[in-house]
Amino acid sequence: MNLTNMKRPSTSVLFAAAPALFLGGWLLMRPIDGRSEPGGWWTAAHAVWLAGFVLFAAMSLRFREITGARTTGQRIALTASLWIVLLSALANIVQLSIDLVGGFTSAGSAELKDAFAGVKEIPGAEAIVYGIGAQVIFVGLVVFAVLAAVVRRGTPASAALVTAGTVVMAVGMGFGRNHWSVPAGMICLLAGLALLGRELDAHRGRAAREPRVSSIAGGLHSQPSGD
């Protein structure tokens, strides 16, 4: 198999798969009520989340090539959203890797919590890996979705769904991770990012067709007349 000829996943697939895995991990944690409890459900949920945040990181690398930012402010917003999503996704990847190792090496919940406590004692680890560093990814997604709508690569509908999903999740987490509003926010985020991915692919498709149409039209005009 020639790996150089393999097509990378479309933007629409990437933008739908990442939040779908994010929601899937939450659902897999429900049998253990979201508790720190090593076992099959913990491992499955965190493996799915890990895959999801790898895709979120891959998503961020598509940002620069698909928005068409022109003004200085738009370029700053684009660069900020790219780095926020990428670095926060990496923080989540580190967190989930630690969680998986802890789940494999701990005999019970108490031992797993002790393992996490040891990691959080590392200076900066709690804030970067478990706190704001891991959570700010959603701010980056909102900034990108709004920017895409502003430069007309996306629509206000997708930007509104991504923003609403982020707000609903944030509010829901205040009531606890098991509150019904948390998955509602995740579903809203999934709908918004999936829609945005389709919009971005559609715009790229139109942009790719325009030069060919112009070339064909130019060729027809340049042909000598038959009289």
mmCIF file of C-alpha atoms in Angstrom:
data_model
loop_
_atom_site.group_PDB
_atom_site.id
_atom_site.type_symbol
_atom_site.label_atom_id
_atom_site.label_comp_id
_atom_site.label_asym_id
_atom_site.label_seq_id
_atom_site.Cartn_x
_atom_site.Cartn_y
_atom_site.Cartn_z
ATOM 1 C CA MET A 1 0.000 0.000 0.000
ATOM 2 C CA ASN A 2 1.313 3.436 -0.969
ATOM 3 C CA LEU A 3 0.679 5.640 2.052
ATOM 4 C CA THR A 4 1.466 8.801 0.112
ATOM 5 C CA ASN A 5 -1.596 8.184 -2.067
ATOM 6 C CA MET A 6 -3.982 7.742 0.852
ATOM 7 C CA LYS A 7 -6.533 10.537 1.131
ATOM 8 C CA ARG A 8 -6.762 12.358 4.425
ATOM 9 C CA PRO A 9 -10.242 12.482 5.974
ATOM 10 C CA SER A 10 -12.513 15.240 4.720
ATOM 11 C CA THR A 11 -13.094 18.260 6.908
ATOM 12 C CA SER A 12 -16.737 17.265 7.389
ATOM 13 C CA VAL A 13 -15.743 13.809 8.670
ATOM 14 C CA LEU A 14 -13.125 15.252 11.027
ATOM 15 C CA PHE A 15 -15.431 17.950 12.409
ATOM 16 C CA ALA A 16 -18.188 15.390 13.082
ATOM 17 C CA ALA A 17 -16.046 12.540 14.416
ATOM 18 C CA ALA A 18 -14.193 14.510 17.119
ATOM 19 C CA PRO A 19 -17.280 15.768 19.007
ATOM 20 C CA ALA A 20 -19.064 12.431 18.411
ATOM 21 C CA LEU A 21 -16.243 10.631 20.247
ATOM 22 C CA PHE A 22 -16.374 13.291 22.967
ATOM 23 C CA LEU A 23 -20.053 12.483 23.510
ATOM 24 C CA GLY A 24 -19.375 8.741 23.202
ATOM 25 C CA GLY A 25 -16.853 8.828 26.041
ATOM 26 C CA TRP A 26 -19.380 10.549 28.313
ATOM 27 C CA LEU A 27 -21.990 7.876 27.516
ATOM 28 C CA LEU A 28 -19.520 5.091 28.276
ATOM 29 C CA MET A 29 -18.943 6.573 31.739
ATOM 30 C CA ARG A 30 -22.642 6.388 32.662
ATOM 31 C CA PRO A 31 -22.616 2.758 33.881
ATOM 32 C CA ILE A 32 -20.162 3.857 36.604
ATOM 33 C CA ASP A 33 -21.907 7.240 37.104
ATOM 34 C CA GLY A 34 -18.804 9.133 36.006
ATOM 35 C CA ARG A 35 -16.829 7.956 39.031
ATOM 36 C CA SER A 36 -13.083 7.302 39.105
ATOM 37 C CA GLU A 37 -13.421 3.542 39.008
ATOM 38 C CA PRO A 38 -10.893 1.434 37.105
ATOM 39 C CA GLY A 39 -12.291 -1.274 34.879
ATOM 40 C CA GLY A 40 -13.724 -1.864 31.441
ATOM 41 C CA TRP A 41 -16.069 1.136 31.322
ATOM 42 C CA TRP A 42 -13.353 3.522 32.527
ATOM 43 C CA THR A 43 -10.862 2.204 29.999
ATOM 44 C CA ALA A 44 -13.322 2.239 27.091
ATOM 45 C CA ALA A 45 -14.533 5.769 27.857
ATOM 46 C CA HIS A 46 -11.044 7.210 28.191
ATOM 47 C CA ALA A 47 -9.793 5.441 25.073
ATOM 48 C CA VAL A 48 -12.700 6.948 23.110
ATOM 49 C CA TRP A 49 -12.035 10.383 24.596
ATOM 50 C CA LEU A 50 -8.343 10.052 23.745
ATOM 51 C CA ALA A 51 -9.191 9.311 20.118
ATOM 52 C CA GLY A 52 -11.596 12.251 20.094
ATOM 53 C CA PHE A 53 -9.020 14.757 21.321
ATOM 54 C CA VAL A 54 -6.465 13.467 18.827
ATOM 55 C CA LEU A 55 -9.038 14.378 16.167
ATOM 56 C CA PHE A 56 -9.645 17.773 17.778
ATOM 57 C CA ALA A 57 -5.892 18.411 17.466
ATOM 58 C CA ALA A 58 -6.034 17.351 13.817
ATOM 59 C CA MET A 59 -9.024 19.663 13.301
ATOM 60 C CA SER A 60 -7.057 22.664 14.515
ATOM 61 C CA LEU A 61 -4.408 22.065 11.855
ATOM 62 C CA ARG A 62 -7.119 22.537 9.199
ATOM 63 C CA PHE A 63 -8.117 25.958 10.495
ATOM 64 C CA ARG A 64 -5.540 28.047 8.656
ATOM 65 C CA GLU A 65 -6.233 26.578 5.230
ATOM 66 C CA ILE A 66 -10.009 26.899 5.237
ATOM 67 C CA THR A 67 -11.087 30.221 6.685
ATOM 68 C CA GLY A 68 -9.845 32.865 4.253
ATOM 69 C CA ALA A 69 -9.135 35.406 7.001
ATOM 70 C CA ARG A 70 -8.076 38.719 5.444
ATOM 71 C CA THR A 71 -7.956 41.506 8.028
ATOM 72 C CA THR A 72 -5.373 41.701 10.800
ATOM 73 C CA GLY A 73 -8.050 41.051 13.421
ATOM 74 C CA GLN A 74 -9.317 37.991 11.575
ATOM 75 C CA ARG A 75 -5.810 36.587 11.216
ATOM 76 C CA ILE A 76 -5.147 37.123 14.923
ATOM 77 C CA ALA A 77 -8.418 35.393 15.805
ATOM 78 C CA LEU A 78 -7.572 32.526 13.455
ATOM 79 C CA THR A 79 -4.094 32.039 14.887
ATOM 80 C CA ALA A 80 -5.426 32.274 18.446
ATOM 81 C CA SER A 81 -8.165 29.716 17.814
ATOM 82 C CA LEU A 82 -5.718 27.338 16.141
ATOM 83 C CA TRP A 83 -3.224 27.406 19.000
ATOM 84 C CA ILE A 84 -5.858 27.352 21.734
ATOM 85 C CA VAL A 85 -7.546 24.253 20.283
ATOM 86 C CA LEU A 86 -4.256 22.505 19.478
ATOM 87 C CA LEU A 87 -2.558 23.105 22.842
ATOM 88 C CA SER A 88 -5.705 22.394 24.847
ATOM 89 C CA ALA A 89 -6.288 19.185 22.866
ATOM 90 C CA LEU A 90 -2.706 18.162 23.706
ATOM 91 C CA ALA A 91 -3.378 18.887 27.394
ATOM 92 C CA ASN A 92 -6.424 16.615 27.222
ATOM 93 C CA ILE A 93 -4.388 13.925 25.453
ATOM 94 C CA VAL A 94 -1.847 14.018 28.291
ATOM 95 C CA GLN A 95 -4.644 13.901 30.883
ATOM 96 C CA LEU A 96 -6.377 10.950 29.239
ATOM 97 C CA SER A 97 -3.112 9.059 28.827
ATOM 98 C CA ILE A 98 -2.480 9.498 32.554
ATOM 99 C CA ASP A 99 -6.038 8.369 33.284
ATOM 100 C CA LEU A 100 -5.628 5.244 31.170
ATOM 101 C CA VAL A 101 -2.315 4.321 32.795
ATOM 102 C CA GLY A 102 -3.838 4.964 36.215
ATOM 103 C CA GLY A 103 -6.811 2.764 35.364
ATOM 104 C CA PHE A 104 -4.565 -0.086 34.232
ATOM 105 C CA THR A 105 -2.276 0.083 37.286
ATOM 106 C CA SER A 106 -4.833 0.733 40.055
ATOM 107 C CA ALA A 107 -6.734 -1.980 41.874
ATOM 108 C CA GLY A 108 -9.596 0.262 42.976
ATOM 109 C CA SER A 109 -11.018 3.766 43.160
ATOM 110 C CA ALA A 110 -8.958 4.821 46.171
ATOM 111 C CA GLU A 111 -5.705 3.772 44.529
ATOM 112 C CA LEU A 112 -6.695 5.530 41.297
ATOM 113 C CA LYS A 113 -7.454 8.762 43.146
ATOM 114 C CA ASP A 114 -4.105 8.517 44.940
ATOM 115 C CA ALA A 115 -2.367 8.197 41.567
ATOM 116 C CA PHE A 116 -4.112 11.341 40.314
ATOM 117 C CA ALA A 117 -3.225 13.202 43.501
ATOM 118 C CA GLY A 118 0.440 12.391 42.901
ATOM 119 C CA VAL A 119 0.264 13.801 39.368
ATOM 120 C CA LYS A 120 -1.504 16.970 40.525
ATOM 121 C CA GLU A 121 1.296 17.652 43.000
ATOM 122 C CA ILE A 122 3.588 18.380 40.059
ATOM 123 C CA PRO A 123 3.804 22.199 39.770
ATOM 124 C CA GLY A 124 1.415 23.476 37.107
ATOM 125 C CA ALA A 125 0.024 20.031 36.270
ATOM 126 C CA GLU A 126 -3.394 20.550 37.823
ATOM 127 C CA ALA A 127 -4.021 23.883 36.076
ATOM 128 C CA ILE A 128 -2.618 22.891 32.684
ATOM 129 C CA VAL A 129 -3.620 19.241 32.388
ATOM 130 C CA TYR A 130 -6.755 19.064 34.541
ATOM 131 C CA GLY A 131 -7.916 22.676 34.768
ATOM 132 C CA ILE A 132 -8.116 25.651 32.444
ATOM 133 C CA GLY A 133 -5.541 24.230 30.042
ATOM 134 C CA ALA A 134 -7.793 21.288 29.227
ATOM 135 C CA GLN A 135 -11.044 23.271 29.227
ATOM 136 C CA VAL A 136 -10.139 26.243 27.038
ATOM 137 C CA ILE A 137 -10.409 24.118 23.874
ATOM 138 C CA PHE A 138 -14.118 24.989 23.703
ATOM 139 C CA VAL A 139 -13.346 28.711 23.703
ATOM 140 C CA GLY A 140 -11.066 28.121 20.712
ATOM 141 C CA LEU A 141 -13.814 26.220 18.889
ATOM 142 C CA VAL A 142 -16.288 29.048 19.467
ATOM 143 C CA VAL A 143 -13.798 31.648 18.195
ATOM 144 C CA PHE A 144 -13.154 29.594 15.057
ATOM 145 C CA ALA A 145 -16.849 28.941 14.371
ATOM 146 C CA VAL A 146 -17.708 32.637 14.734
ATOM 147 C CA LEU A 147 -14.749 33.617 12.543
ATOM 148 C CA ALA A 148 -15.818 31.116 9.874
ATOM 149 C CA ALA A 149 -19.267 32.721 9.830
ATOM 150 C CA VAL A 150 -17.790 36.233 9.639
ATOM 151 C CA VAL A 151 -15.641 35.368 6.600
ATOM 152 C CA ARG A 152 -18.559 33.430 5.071
ATOM 153 C CA ARG A 153 -16.933 30.020 5.131
ATOM 154 C CA GLY A 154 -19.517 28.920 7.679
ATOM 155 C CA THR A 155 -22.961 30.184 8.625
ATOM 156 C CA PRO A 156 -24.446 31.917 11.673
ATOM 157 C CA ALA A 157 -26.347 28.670 12.348
ATOM 158 C CA SER A 158 -23.212 26.583 12.876
ATOM 159 C CA ALA A 159 -21.579 29.349 14.933
ATOM 160 C CA ALA A 160 -24.709 29.612 17.109
ATOM 161 C CA LEU A 161 -24.859 25.853 17.678
ATOM 162 C CA VAL A 162 -21.179 25.625 18.655
ATOM 163 C CA THR A 163 -21.540 28.603 20.996
ATOM 164 C CA ALA A 164 -24.775 27.331 22.524
ATOM 165 C CA GLY A 165 -23.329 23.853 23.026
ATOM 166 C CA THR A 166 -20.303 25.260 24.827
ATOM 167 C CA VAL A 167 -22.429 27.479 27.084
ATOM 168 C CA VAL A 168 -24.885 24.684 27.931
ATOM 169 C CA MET A 169 -22.016 22.295 28.779
ATOM 170 C CA ALA A 170 -20.343 24.900 30.981
ATOM 171 C CA VAL A 171 -23.568 25.624 32.853
ATOM 172 C CA GLY A 172 -24.380 21.912 33.138
ATOM 173 C CA MET A 173 -20.994 21.109 34.661
ATOM 174 C CA GLY A 174 -21.922 23.436 37.501
ATOM 175 C CA PHE A 175 -24.666 20.959 38.397
ATOM 176 C CA GLY A 176 -22.356 17.947 38.035
ATOM 177 C CA ARG A 177 -21.092 15.804 35.189
ATOM 178 C CA ASN A 178 -24.170 13.592 35.297
ATOM 179 C CA HIS A 179 -26.627 16.449 34.777
ATOM 180 C CA TRP A 180 -28.810 16.110 31.650
ATOM 181 C CA SER A 181 -27.619 19.464 30.299
ATOM 182 C CA VAL A 182 -24.052 18.171 29.829
ATOM 183 C CA PRO A 183 -24.922 15.652 27.058
ATOM 184 C CA ALA A 184 -27.424 18.188 25.668
ATOM 185 C CA GLY A 185 -24.564 20.641 25.251
ATOM 186 C CA MET A 186 -22.372 17.932 23.712
ATOM 187 C CA ILE A 187 -25.098 17.078 21.177
ATOM 188 C CA CYS A 188 -25.483 20.756 20.311
ATOM 189 C CA LEU A 189 -21.701 21.066 19.880
ATOM 190 C CA LEU A 190 -21.683 17.963 17.672
ATOM 191 C CA ALA A 191 -24.483 19.368 15.510
ATOM 192 C CA GLY A 192 -22.707 22.701 15.154
ATOM 193 C CA LEU A 193 -19.284 21.291 14.288
ATOM 194 C CA ALA A 194 -20.738 18.698 11.896
ATOM 195 C CA LEU A 195 -22.660 21.450 10.106
ATOM 196 C CA LEU A 196 -19.572 23.675 10.029
ATOM 197 C CA GLY A 197 -17.479 20.863 8.560
ATOM 198 C CA ARG A 198 -19.993 20.363 5.747
ATOM 199 C CA GLU A 199 -20.078 24.100 5.082
ATOM 200 C CA LEU A 200 -16.292 24.308 4.892
ATOM 201 C CA ASP A 201 -16.100 21.332 2.516
ATOM 202 C CA ALA A 202 -18.863 22.816 0.351
ATOM 203 C CA HIS A 203 -17.012 26.124 0.104
ATOM 204 C CA ARG A 204 -13.762 24.405 -0.837
ATOM 205 C CA GLY A 205 -15.608 22.412 -3.485
ATOM 206 C CA ARG A 206 -17.073 25.579 -5.011
ATOM 207 C CA ALA A 207 -13.688 27.316 -4.900
ATOM 208 C CA ALA A 208 -12.038 24.357 -6.657
ATOM 209 C CA ARG A 209 -14.653 24.326 -9.433
ATOM 210 C CA GLU A 210 -14.520 28.045 -10.192
ATOM 211 C CA PRO A 211 -11.030 28.073 -11.850
ATOM 212 C CA ARG A 212 -12.012 25.122 -14.058
ATOM 213 C CA VAL A 213 -15.233 26.825 -15.129
ATOM 214 C CA SER A 214 -13.344 30.062 -15.835
ATOM 215 C CA SER A 215 -10.723 28.165 -17.836
ATOM 216 C CA ILE A 216 -13.340 26.414 -19.928
ATOM 217 C CA ALA A 217 -15.209 29.665 -20.518
ATOM 218 C CA GLY A 218 -11.967 31.397 -21.486
ATOM 219 C CA GLY A 219 -11.134 28.626 -23.933
ATOM 220 C CA LEU A 220 -14.532 28.899 -25.594
ATOM 221 C CA HIS A 221 -14.193 32.653 -25.995
ATOM 222 C CA SER A 222 -10.718 32.322 -27.479
ATOM 223 C CA GLN A 223 -11.819 29.919 -30.250
ATOM 224 C CA PRO A 224 -11.938 31.523 -33.718
ATOM 225 C CA SER A 225 -15.385 32.144 -35.099
ATOM 226 C CA GLY A 226 -16.586 30.001 -37.989
ATOM 227 C CA ASP A 227 -17.363 32.836 -40.433
#
